[in-house]
Short mmCIF file of C-alpha atoms in Angstrom, two decimals:
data_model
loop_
_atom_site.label_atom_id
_atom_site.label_comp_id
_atom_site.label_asym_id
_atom_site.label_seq_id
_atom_site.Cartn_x
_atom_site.Cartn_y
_atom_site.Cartn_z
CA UNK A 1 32.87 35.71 13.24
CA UNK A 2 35.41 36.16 9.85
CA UNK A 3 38.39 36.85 11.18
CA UNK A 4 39.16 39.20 7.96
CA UNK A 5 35.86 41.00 8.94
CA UNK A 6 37.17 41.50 11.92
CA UNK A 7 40.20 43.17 11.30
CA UNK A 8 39.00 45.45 8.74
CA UNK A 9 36.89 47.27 10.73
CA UNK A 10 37.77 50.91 10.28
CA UNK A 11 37.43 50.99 14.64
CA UNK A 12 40.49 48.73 15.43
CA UNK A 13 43.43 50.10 17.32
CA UNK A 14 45.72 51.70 15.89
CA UNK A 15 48.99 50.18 15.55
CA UNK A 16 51.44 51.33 18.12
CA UNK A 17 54.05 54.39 16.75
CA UNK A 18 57.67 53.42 16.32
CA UNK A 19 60.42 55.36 16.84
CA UNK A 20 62.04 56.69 13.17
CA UNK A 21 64.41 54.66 11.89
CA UNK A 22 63.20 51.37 13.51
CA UNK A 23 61.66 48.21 11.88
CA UNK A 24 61.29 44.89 12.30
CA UNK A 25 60.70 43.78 16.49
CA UNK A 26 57.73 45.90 18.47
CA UNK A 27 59.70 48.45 20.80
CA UNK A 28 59.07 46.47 23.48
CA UNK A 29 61.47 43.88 22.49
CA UNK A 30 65.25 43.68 23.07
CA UNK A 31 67.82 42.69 20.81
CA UNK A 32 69.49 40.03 23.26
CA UNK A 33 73.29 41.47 23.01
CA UNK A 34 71.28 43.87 25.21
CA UNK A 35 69.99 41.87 27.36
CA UNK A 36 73.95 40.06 27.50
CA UNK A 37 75.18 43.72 28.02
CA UNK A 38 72.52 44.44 30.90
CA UNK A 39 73.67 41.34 32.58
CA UNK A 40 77.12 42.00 32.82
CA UNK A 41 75.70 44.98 35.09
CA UNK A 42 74.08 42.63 37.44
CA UNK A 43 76.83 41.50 40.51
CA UNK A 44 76.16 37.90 41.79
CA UNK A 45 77.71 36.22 44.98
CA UNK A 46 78.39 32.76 45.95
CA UNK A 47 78.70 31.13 48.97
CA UNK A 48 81.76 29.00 49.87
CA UNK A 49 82.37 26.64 52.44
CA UNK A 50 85.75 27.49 53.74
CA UNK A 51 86.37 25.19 56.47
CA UNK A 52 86.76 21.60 55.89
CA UNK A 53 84.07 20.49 59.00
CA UNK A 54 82.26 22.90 57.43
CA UNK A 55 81.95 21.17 54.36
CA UNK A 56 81.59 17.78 55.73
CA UNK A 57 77.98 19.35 57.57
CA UNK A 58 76.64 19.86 53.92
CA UNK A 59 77.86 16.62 52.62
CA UNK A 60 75.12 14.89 54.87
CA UNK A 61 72.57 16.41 52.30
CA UNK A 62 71.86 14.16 49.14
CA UNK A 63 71.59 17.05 46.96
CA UNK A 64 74.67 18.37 48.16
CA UNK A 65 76.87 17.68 44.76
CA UNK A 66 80.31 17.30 46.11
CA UNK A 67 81.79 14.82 48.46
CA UNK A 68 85.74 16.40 48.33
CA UNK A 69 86.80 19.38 49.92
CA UNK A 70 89.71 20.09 47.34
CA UNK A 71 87.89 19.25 43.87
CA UNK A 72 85.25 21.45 45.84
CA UNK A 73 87.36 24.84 45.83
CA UNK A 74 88.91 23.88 42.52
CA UNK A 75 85.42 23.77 40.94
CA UNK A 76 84.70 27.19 43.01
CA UNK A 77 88.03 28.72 41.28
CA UNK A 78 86.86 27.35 37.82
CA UNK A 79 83.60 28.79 38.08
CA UNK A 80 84.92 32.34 39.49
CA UNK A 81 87.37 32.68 36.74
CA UNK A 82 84.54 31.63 33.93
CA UNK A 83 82.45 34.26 35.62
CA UNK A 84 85.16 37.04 34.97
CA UNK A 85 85.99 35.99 32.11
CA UNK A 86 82.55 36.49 30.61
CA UNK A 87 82.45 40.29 32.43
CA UNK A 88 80.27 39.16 35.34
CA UNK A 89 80.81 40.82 38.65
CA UNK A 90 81.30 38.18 41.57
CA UNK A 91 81.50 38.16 45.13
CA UNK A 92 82.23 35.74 47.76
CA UNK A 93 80.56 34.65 50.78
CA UNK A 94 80.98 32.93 53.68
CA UNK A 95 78.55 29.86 53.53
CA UNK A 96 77.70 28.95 57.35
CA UNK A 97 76.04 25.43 57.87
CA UNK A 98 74.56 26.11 61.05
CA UNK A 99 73.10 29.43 60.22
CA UNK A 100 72.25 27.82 56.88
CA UNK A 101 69.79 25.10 59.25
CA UNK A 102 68.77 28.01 61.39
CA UNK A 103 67.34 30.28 58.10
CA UNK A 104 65.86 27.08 56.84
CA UNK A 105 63.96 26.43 59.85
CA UNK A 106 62.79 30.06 60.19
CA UNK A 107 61.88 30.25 56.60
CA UNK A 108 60.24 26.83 56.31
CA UNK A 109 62.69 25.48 53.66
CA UNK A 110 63.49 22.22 53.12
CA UNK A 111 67.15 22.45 53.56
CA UNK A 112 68.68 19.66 51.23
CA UNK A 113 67.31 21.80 48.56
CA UNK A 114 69.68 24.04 46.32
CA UNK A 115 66.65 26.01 45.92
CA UNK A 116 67.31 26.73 49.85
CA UNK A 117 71.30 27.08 49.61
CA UNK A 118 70.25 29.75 46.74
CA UNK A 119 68.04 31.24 48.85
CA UNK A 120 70.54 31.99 52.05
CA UNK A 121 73.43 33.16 49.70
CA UNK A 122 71.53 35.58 48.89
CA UNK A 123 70.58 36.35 52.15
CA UNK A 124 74.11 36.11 53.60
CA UNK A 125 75.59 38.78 50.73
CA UNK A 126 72.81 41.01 51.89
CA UNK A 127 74.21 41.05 54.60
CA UNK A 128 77.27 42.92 53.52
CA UNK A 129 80.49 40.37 54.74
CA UNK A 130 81.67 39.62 51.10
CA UNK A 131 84.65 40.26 48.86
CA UNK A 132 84.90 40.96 45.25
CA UNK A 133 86.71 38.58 42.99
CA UNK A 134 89.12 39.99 40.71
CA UNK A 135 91.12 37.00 39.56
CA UNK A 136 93.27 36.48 42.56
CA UNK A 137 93.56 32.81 43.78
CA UNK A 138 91.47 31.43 46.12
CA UNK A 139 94.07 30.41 48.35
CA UNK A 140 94.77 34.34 48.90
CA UNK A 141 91.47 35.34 48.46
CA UNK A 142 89.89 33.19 51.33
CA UNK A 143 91.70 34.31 54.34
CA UNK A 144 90.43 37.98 53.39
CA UNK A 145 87.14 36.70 53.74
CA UNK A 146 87.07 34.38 56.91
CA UNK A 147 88.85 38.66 57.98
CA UNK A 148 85.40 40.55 56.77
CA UNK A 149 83.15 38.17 58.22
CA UNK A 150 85.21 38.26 61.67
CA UNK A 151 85.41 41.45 61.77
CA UNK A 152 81.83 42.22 60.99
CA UNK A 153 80.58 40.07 63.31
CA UNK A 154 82.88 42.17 65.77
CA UNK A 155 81.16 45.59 64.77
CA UNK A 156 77.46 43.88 65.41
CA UNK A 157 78.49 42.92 68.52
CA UNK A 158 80.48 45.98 69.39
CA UNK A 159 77.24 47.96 68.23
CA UNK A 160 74.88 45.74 70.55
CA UNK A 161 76.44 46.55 73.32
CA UNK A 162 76.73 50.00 72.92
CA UNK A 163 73.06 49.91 72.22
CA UNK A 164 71.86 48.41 75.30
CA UNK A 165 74.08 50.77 77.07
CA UNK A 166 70.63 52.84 76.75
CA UNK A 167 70.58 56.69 78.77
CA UNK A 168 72.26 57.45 81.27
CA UNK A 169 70.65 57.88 84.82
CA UNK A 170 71.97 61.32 85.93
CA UNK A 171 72.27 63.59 82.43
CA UNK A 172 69.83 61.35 80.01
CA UNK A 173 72.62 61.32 77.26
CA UNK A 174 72.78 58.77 75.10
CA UNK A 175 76.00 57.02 76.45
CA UNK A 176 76.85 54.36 73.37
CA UNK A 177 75.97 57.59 71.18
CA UNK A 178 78.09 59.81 73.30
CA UNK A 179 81.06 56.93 73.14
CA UNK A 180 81.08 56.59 69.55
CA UNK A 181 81.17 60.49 68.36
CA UNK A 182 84.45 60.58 70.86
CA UNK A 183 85.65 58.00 69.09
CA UNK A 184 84.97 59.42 65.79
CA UNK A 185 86.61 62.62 66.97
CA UNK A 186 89.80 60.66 68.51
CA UNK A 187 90.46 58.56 65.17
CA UNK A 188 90.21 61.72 62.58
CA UNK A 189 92.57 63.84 65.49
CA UNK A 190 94.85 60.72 65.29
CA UNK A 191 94.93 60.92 61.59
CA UNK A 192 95.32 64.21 61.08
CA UNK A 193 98.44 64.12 63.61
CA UNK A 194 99.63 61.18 61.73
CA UNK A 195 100.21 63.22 58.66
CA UNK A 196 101.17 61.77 54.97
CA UNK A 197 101.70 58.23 54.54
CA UNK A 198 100.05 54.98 54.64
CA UNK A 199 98.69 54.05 57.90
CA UNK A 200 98.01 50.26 59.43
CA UNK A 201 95.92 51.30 62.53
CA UNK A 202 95.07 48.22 64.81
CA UNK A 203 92.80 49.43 67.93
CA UNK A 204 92.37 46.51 70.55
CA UNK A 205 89.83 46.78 73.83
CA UNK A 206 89.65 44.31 76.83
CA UNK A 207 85.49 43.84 77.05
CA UNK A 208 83.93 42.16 80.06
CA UNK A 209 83.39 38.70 77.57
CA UNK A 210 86.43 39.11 74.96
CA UNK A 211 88.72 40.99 73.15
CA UNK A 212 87.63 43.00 70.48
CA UNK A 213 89.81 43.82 67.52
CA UNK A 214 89.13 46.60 64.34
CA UNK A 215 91.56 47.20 61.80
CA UNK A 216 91.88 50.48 59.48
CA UNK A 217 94.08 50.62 56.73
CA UNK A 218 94.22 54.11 54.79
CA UNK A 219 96.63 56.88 52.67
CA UNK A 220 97.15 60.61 53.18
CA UNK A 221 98.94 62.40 50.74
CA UNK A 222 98.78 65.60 53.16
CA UNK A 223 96.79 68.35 52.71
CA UNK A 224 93.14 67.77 53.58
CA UNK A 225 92.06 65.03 56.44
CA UNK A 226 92.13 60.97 54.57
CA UNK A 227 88.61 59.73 53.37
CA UNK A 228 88.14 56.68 55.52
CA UNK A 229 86.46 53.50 54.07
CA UNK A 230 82.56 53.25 55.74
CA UNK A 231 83.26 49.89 56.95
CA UNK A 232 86.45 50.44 58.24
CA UNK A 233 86.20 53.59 59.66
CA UNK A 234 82.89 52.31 61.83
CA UNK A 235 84.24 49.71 62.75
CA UNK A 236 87.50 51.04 64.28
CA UNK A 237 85.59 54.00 65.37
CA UNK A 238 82.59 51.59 67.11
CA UNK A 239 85.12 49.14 68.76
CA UNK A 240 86.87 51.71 70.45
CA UNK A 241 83.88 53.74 71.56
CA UNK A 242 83.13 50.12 73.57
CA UNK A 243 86.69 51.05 75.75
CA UNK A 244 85.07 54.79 76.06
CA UNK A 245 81.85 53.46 77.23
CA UNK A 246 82.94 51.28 79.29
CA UNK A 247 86.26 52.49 80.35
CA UNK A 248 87.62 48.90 79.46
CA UNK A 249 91.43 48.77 78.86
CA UNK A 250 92.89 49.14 75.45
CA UNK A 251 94.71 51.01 73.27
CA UNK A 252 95.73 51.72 69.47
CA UNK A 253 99.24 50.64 67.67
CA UNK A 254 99.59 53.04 64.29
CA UNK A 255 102.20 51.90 61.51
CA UNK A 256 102.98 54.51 58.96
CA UNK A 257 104.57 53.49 56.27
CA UNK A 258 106.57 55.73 53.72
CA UNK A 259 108.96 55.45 50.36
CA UNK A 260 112.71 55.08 51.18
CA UNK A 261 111.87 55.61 54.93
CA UNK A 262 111.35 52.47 57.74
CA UNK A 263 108.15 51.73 58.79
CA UNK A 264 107.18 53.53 62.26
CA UNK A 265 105.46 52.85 64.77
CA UNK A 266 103.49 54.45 67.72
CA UNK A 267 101.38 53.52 70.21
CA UNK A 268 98.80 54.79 72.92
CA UNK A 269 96.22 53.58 75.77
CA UNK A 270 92.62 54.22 76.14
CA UNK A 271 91.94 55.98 79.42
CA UNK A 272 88.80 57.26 79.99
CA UNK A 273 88.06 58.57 76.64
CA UNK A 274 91.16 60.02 76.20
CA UNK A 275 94.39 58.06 73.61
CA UNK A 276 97.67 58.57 76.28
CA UNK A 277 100.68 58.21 74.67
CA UNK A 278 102.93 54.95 74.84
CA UNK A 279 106.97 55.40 75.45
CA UNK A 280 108.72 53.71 72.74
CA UNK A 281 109.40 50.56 75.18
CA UNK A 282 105.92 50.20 75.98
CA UNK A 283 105.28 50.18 72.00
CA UNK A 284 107.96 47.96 71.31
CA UNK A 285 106.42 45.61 74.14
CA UNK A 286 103.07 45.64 72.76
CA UNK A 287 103.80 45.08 69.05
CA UNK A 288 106.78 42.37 70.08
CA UNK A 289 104.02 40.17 71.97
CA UNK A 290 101.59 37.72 70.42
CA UNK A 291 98.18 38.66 70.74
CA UNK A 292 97.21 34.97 71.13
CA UNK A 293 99.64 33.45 73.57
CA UNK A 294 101.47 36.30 75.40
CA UNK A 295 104.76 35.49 74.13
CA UNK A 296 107.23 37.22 72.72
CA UNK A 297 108.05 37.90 69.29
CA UNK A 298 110.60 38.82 67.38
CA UNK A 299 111.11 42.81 66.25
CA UNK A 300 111.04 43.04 62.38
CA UNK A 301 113.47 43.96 60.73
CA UNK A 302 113.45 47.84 59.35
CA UNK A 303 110.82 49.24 61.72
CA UNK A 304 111.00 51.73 64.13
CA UNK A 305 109.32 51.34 66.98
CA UNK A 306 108.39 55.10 68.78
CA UNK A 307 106.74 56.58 71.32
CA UNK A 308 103.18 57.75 70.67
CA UNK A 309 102.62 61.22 69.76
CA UNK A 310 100.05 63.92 71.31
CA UNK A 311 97.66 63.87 68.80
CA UNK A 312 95.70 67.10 69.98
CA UNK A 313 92.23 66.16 70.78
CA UNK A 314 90.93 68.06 74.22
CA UNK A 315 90.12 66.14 76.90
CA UNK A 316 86.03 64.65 77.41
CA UNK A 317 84.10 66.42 80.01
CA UNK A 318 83.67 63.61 82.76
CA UNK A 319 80.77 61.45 81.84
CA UNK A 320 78.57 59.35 84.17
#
């Protein structure tokens, strides 16, 4: 068939409309300092191996590209600082060569692949235990993230185990349910008692296997009760529903800190789902001692160390 025939039949399609005051590309194509704009928009992580036996598991792979821990993180840096520079949102994560085998197994990826090191980056800042860059250095940048990922592997196991808690026996209340909103209801009373400032809470529980640590760092100007970070907040508030639920030992040490003033701090024991206040020697014991080791420590310098205060929540009906 002619194609000039063809395309003078009066019956072809009409030609799409187009917006007034447009010519030249069909709608449907994008002028690429779009498509530059759009992916400024789009965050992207990568995975770092932090530890230096760490790194020295991935070097067994041929396609592994590095063979030097240092040039490594230096070429991590230099990558990182030519993201930001060009706009592009980044965050790190911690790159695990274990788990790394163990998602290559279950996925049926050959793991000296970078297809398959893509792959469980992206599955690993799913996961949530990343931190944005924002031109720090590395060197400060990497001890906040070996932090997350500790302390988010704390909250899943915190939350296991107050999960297979399940009912109890006698009342059929959910008891790791019960535990946290108590401990929901002691952190905000604790906060609220606190007043302004900016408050270092540390909360610390003796479980049957380990000790379990969450950390919540947050402002109050006064006036209405602090909005607490979601990550934080659970966390603190899930660790220390464990104690409750289990009636484990632990407490919480508080350090407010205020302009022109010394820092103080306050202290109180978990007993059964209730915060009991410290005396000022029992807080100056606990903060004075390393968690680690048991030994003492040295006081710091321009801190006050206080007795804990009531902080006005009513005491739990006994629980089963």
């Amino acid at each position: 068939m002619n194609r000039t025939a063809r395309t003078d039949r009066d019956d072809r399609p009409a030609d799409p409309p187009r917006r007034p005051g447009r010519t030249g590309a069909p709608p449907n194509r994008r002028p690429r300092s779009a498509r530059r704009a759009l992916r400024r928009e789009v965050p992207g992580t990568v995975g770092v191996l932090v530890d230096p036996q760490d790194f020295a598991a991935m070097c067994t792979y041929r396609t592994f590209p590095f063979d030097d821990h240092t040039a490594y993180l230096r070429e991590i840096e230099g990558l990182l600082r030519e993201f930001d520079a060009r706009g592009l949102r980044t965050s790190l994560a911690l790159f695990d060569p274990a788990e790394f085998g163990e998602f290559c197994a279950e996925r049926k990826l050959d793991p000296d692949s970078a297809e398959a090191r893509t792959h469980f980056t992206a599955e690993i800042a799913a996961a949530g235990a990343t931190v944005p860059y924002t031109g720090q250095p590395l060197e400060r940048l990497l001890p906040l993230l070996v932090s997350r990922v500790v302390r988010r592997a704390t909250w899943e196991y915190a939350t296991v185990l107050l999960a297979d808690l399940g009912a109890c026996a006698e009342c059929g209340q959910d008891i790791g349910g019960s535990a946290f909103d108590r401990a929901s209801h002691l952190l905000l009373r604790l906060l609220e008692a606190a007043g302004p400032g900016t408050h270092h809470i540390v909360c610390s529980i003796r479980s049957t296997d380990d000790r379990l640590l969450a950390v919540l760092h947050t402002r109050q100007d006064g006036g209405p009760p602090p909005v607490l970070s979601p990550a934080e907040g659970t966390e603190l508030a899930t660790v220390l529903a464990v104690g409750i639920a289990l009636e484990a030992p632990g407490g919480i040490v508080l350090r407010t800190s205020s302009p022109d003033t010394p820092d103080r701090v306050h202290g109180w024991r978990l007993d059964r789902g209730s915060l009991l206040p410290l005396t000022a020697g029992e807080v100056f014991a606990a903060y004075c001692t390393d968690a680690g080791t048991g030994e003492p420590v040295g006081p710091e310098p321009g801190v006050d160390y206080r007795a804990g205060f009531d902080i006005g929540a009513e005491v739990p009906r006994p629980h089963h």
